[in-house]
Each structure stands twice: as structure tokens, then as C-alpha cells.
PDB file of C-alpha atoms in Angstrom:
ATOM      1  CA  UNK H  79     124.167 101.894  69.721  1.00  0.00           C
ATOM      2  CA  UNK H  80     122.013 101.982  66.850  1.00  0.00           C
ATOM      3  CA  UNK H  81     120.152 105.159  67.333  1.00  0.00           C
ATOM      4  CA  UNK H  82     117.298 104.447  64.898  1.00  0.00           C
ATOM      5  CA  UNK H  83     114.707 101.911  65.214  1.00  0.00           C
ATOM      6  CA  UNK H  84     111.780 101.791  62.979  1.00  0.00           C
ATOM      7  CA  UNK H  85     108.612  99.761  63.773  1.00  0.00           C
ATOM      8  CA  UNK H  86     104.703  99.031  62.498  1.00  0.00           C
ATOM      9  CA  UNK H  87     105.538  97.009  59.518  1.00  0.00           C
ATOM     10  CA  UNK H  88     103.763  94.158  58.362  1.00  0.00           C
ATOM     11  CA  UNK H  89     101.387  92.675  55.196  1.00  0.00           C
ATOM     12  CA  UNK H  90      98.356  94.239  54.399  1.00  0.00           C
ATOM     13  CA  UNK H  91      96.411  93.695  51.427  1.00  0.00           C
ATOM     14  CA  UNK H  92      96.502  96.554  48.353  1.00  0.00           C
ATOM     15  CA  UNK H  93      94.290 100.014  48.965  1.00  0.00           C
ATOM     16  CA  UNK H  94      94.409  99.173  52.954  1.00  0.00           C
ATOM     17  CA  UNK H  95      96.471 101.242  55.559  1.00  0.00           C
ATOM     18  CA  UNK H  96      99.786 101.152  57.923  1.00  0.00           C
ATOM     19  CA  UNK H  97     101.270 103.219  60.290  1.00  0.00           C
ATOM     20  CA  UNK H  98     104.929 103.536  60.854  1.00  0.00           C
ATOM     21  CA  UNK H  99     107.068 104.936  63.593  1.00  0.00           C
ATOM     22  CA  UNK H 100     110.479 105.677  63.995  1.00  0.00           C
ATOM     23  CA  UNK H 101     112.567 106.113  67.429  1.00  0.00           C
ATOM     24  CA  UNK H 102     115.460 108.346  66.755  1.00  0.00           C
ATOM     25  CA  UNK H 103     118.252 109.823  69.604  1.00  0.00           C
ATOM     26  CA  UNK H 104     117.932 113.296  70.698  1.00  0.00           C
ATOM     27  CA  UNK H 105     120.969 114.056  69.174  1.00  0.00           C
ATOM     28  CA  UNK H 106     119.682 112.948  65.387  1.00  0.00           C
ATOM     29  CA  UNK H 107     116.301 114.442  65.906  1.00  0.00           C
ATOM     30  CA  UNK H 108     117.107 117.995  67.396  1.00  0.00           C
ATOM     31  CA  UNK H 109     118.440 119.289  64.368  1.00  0.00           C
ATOM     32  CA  UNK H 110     117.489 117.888  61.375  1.00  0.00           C
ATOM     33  CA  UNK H 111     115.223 117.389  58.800  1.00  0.00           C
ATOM     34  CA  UNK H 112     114.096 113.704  58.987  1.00  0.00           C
ATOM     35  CA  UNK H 113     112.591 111.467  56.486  1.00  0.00           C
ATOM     36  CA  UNK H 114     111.666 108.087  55.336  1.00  0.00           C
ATOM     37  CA  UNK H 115     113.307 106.164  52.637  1.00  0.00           C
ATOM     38  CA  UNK H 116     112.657 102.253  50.843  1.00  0.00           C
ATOM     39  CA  UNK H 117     114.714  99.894  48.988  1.00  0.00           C
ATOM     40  CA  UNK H 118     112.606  97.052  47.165  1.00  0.00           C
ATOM     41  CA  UNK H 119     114.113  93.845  46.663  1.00  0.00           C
ATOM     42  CA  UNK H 120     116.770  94.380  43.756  1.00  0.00           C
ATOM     43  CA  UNK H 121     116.049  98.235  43.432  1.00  0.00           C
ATOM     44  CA  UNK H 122     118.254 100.800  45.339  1.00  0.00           C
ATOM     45  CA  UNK H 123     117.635 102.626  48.588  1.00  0.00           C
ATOM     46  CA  UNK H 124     114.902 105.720  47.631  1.00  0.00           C
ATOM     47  CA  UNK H 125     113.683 109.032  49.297  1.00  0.00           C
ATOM     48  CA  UNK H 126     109.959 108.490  50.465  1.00  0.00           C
ATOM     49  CA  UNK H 127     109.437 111.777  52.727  1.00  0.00           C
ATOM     50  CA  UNK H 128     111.356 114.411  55.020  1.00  0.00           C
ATOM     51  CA  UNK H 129     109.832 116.449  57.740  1.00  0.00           C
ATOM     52  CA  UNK H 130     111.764 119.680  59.123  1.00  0.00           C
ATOM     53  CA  UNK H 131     112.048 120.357  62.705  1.00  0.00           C
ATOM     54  CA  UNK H 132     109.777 122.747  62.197  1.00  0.00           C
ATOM     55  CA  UNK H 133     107.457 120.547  60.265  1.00  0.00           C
ATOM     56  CA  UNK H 134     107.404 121.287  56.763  1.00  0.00           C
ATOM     57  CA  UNK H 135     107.373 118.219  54.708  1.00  0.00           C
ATOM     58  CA  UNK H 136     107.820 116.879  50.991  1.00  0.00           C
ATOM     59  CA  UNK H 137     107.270 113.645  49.388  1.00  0.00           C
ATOM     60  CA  UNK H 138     108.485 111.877  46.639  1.00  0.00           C
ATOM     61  CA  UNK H 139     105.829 111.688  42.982  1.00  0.00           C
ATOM     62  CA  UNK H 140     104.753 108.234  43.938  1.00  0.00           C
ATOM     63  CA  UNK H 141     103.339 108.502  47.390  1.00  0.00           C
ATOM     64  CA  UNK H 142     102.186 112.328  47.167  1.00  0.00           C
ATOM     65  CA  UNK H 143      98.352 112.045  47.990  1.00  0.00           C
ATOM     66  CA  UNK H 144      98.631 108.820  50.158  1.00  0.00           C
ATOM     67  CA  UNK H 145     101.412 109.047  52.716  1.00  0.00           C
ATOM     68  CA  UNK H 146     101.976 111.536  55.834  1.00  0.00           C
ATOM     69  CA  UNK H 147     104.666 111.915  57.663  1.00  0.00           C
ATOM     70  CA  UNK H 148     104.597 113.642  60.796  1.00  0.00           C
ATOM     71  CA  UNK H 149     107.014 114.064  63.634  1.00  0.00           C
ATOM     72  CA  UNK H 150     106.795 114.345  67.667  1.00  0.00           C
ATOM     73  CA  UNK H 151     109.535 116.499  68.342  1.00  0.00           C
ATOM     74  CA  UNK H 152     109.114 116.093  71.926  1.00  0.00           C
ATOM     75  CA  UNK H 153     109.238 112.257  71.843  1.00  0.00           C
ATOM     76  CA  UNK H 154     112.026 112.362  69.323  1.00  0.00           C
ATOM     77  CA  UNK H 155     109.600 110.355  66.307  1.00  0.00           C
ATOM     78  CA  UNK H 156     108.960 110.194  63.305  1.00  0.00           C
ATOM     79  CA  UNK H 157     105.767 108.832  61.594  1.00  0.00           C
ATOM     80  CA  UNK H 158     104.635 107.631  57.850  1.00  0.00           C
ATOM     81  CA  UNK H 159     100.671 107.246  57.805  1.00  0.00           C
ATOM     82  CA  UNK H 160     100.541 105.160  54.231  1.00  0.00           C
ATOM     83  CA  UNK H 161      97.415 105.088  53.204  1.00  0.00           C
ATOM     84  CA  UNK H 162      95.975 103.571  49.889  1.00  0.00           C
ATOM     85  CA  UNK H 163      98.434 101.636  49.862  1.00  0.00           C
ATOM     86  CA  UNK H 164      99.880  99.616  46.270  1.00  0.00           C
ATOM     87  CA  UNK H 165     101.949  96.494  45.446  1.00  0.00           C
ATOM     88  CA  UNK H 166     104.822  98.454  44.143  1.00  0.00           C
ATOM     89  CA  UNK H 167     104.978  99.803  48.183  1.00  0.00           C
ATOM     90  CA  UNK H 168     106.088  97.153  49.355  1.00  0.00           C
ATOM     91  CA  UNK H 169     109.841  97.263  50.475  1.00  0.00           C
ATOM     92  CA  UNK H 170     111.851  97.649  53.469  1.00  0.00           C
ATOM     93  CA  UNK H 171     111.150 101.102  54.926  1.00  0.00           C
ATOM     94  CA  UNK H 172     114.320 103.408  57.208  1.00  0.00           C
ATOM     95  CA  UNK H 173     114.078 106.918  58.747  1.00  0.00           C
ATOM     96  CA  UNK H 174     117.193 108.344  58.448  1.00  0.00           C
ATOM     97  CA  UNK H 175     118.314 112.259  58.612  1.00  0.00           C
ATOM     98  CA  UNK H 176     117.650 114.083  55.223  1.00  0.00           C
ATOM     99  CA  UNK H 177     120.096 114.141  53.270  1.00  0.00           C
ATOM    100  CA  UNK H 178     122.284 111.274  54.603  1.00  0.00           C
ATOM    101  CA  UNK H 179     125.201 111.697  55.989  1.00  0.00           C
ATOM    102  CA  UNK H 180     128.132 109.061  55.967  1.00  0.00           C
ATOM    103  CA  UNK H 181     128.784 109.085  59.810  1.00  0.00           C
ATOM    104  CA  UNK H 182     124.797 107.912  60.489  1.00  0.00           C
ATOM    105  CA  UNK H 183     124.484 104.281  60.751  1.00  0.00           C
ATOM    106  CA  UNK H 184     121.170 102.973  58.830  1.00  0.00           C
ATOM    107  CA  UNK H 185     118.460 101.426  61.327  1.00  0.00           C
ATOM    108  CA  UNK H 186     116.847  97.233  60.656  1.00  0.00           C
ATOM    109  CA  UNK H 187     113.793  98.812  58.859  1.00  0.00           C
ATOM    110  CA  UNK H 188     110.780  97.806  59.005  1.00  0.00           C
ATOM    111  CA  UNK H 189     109.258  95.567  56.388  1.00  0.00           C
ATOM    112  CA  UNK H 190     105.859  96.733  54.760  1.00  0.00           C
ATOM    113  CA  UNK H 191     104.593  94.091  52.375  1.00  0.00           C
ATOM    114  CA  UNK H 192     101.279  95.182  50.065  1.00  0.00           C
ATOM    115  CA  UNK H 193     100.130  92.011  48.277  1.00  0.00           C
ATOM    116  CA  UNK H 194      95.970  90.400  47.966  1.00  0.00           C
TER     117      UNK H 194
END
């Protein structure tokens, strides 16, 4: 049912690394642009990166530098290397289509906490 599931969260301490993946259905990935997005607690739901299918990809001001993502089109993923990573990272991160849409449901997330 829910067609995205996001994974490779967890706490690591402030300049270190993470990896995250996201499973999407065929029927998401095939045709879009995909991206990652974070909502901090309090703080609204924010664009992190988008990937086209053909691979082009842009990233918000604050992560330019230190995050890649990257997509398997094959395997239907989507990846965020973060890499230097800061306090104000931390947040719940989703992959999603880019732009959202109102008919795609919003995965768990994956929690990526940045704290010493």
C-alpha cells in the first residue's frame, strides 16, 4: 500500500556521514523526477534534492556541497549520500515525487539525528 519506504537513518555525531535509501513502486519511479525532502521538529516539510529520470539533480542552498542524491532506475531507488553532516540536519527525511502531488501518499521517513 504505501509505495514509499525510506531507510538508513539513525544518530551520528556532527561532520560524520549517512546514507539513505528510498524504495519507491515502478509506477512512481518511471516517470518522475524524485527527490528528498525534511521537516524538523516544529518547522514545515522542506525540499532537500530531486533527481530526474534521466539524472540531473538540484539541491536546496543548505546542503549544496555535502549531499548527493543519486537514483537506480533499474531498482526503482533513490539515494541521499549526506556527508559533513550539521545539527541543524537533523529531521525526519521522505522521498517523494518532485513536485508533490495530492494523490501520493507520504512514506514513515526515516529519522536522521546529527548531535555530539
Amino acid at each position: 500500500q504505501v509505495q514509499l519506504v525510506e531507510s538508513g537513518g539513525g544518530l551520528v555525531q556532527p561532520g560524520g556521514s549517512l546514507r539513505l535509501s528510498c524504495a519507491a513502486s515502478g509506477s512512481i519511479f518511471s516517470f518522475n523526477t524524485m527527490g528528498w525532502y525534511r521537516q524538523a521538529p516544529g518547522k514545515d516539510r522542506v525540499f532537500v534534492a530531486r533527481i530526474t529520470t534521466g539524472g540531473y539533480a538540484v539541491y536546496a542552498d543548505s546542503v549544496k556541497g555535502r549531499f548527493t542524491i543519486s537514483r537506480d532506475n533499474a531498482k526503482n531507488t533513490v539515494s541521499l549520500q549526506m556527508n559533513s553532516l550539521k545539527p541543524e540536519d537533523t529531521a525526519v527525511y521522505y522521498c517523494n515525487t518532485a513536485p508533490v502531488t495530492d494523490f501520493q501518499p507520504w512514506g514513515q521517513g526515516t529519522q536522521v539525528t546529527v548531535s555530539s
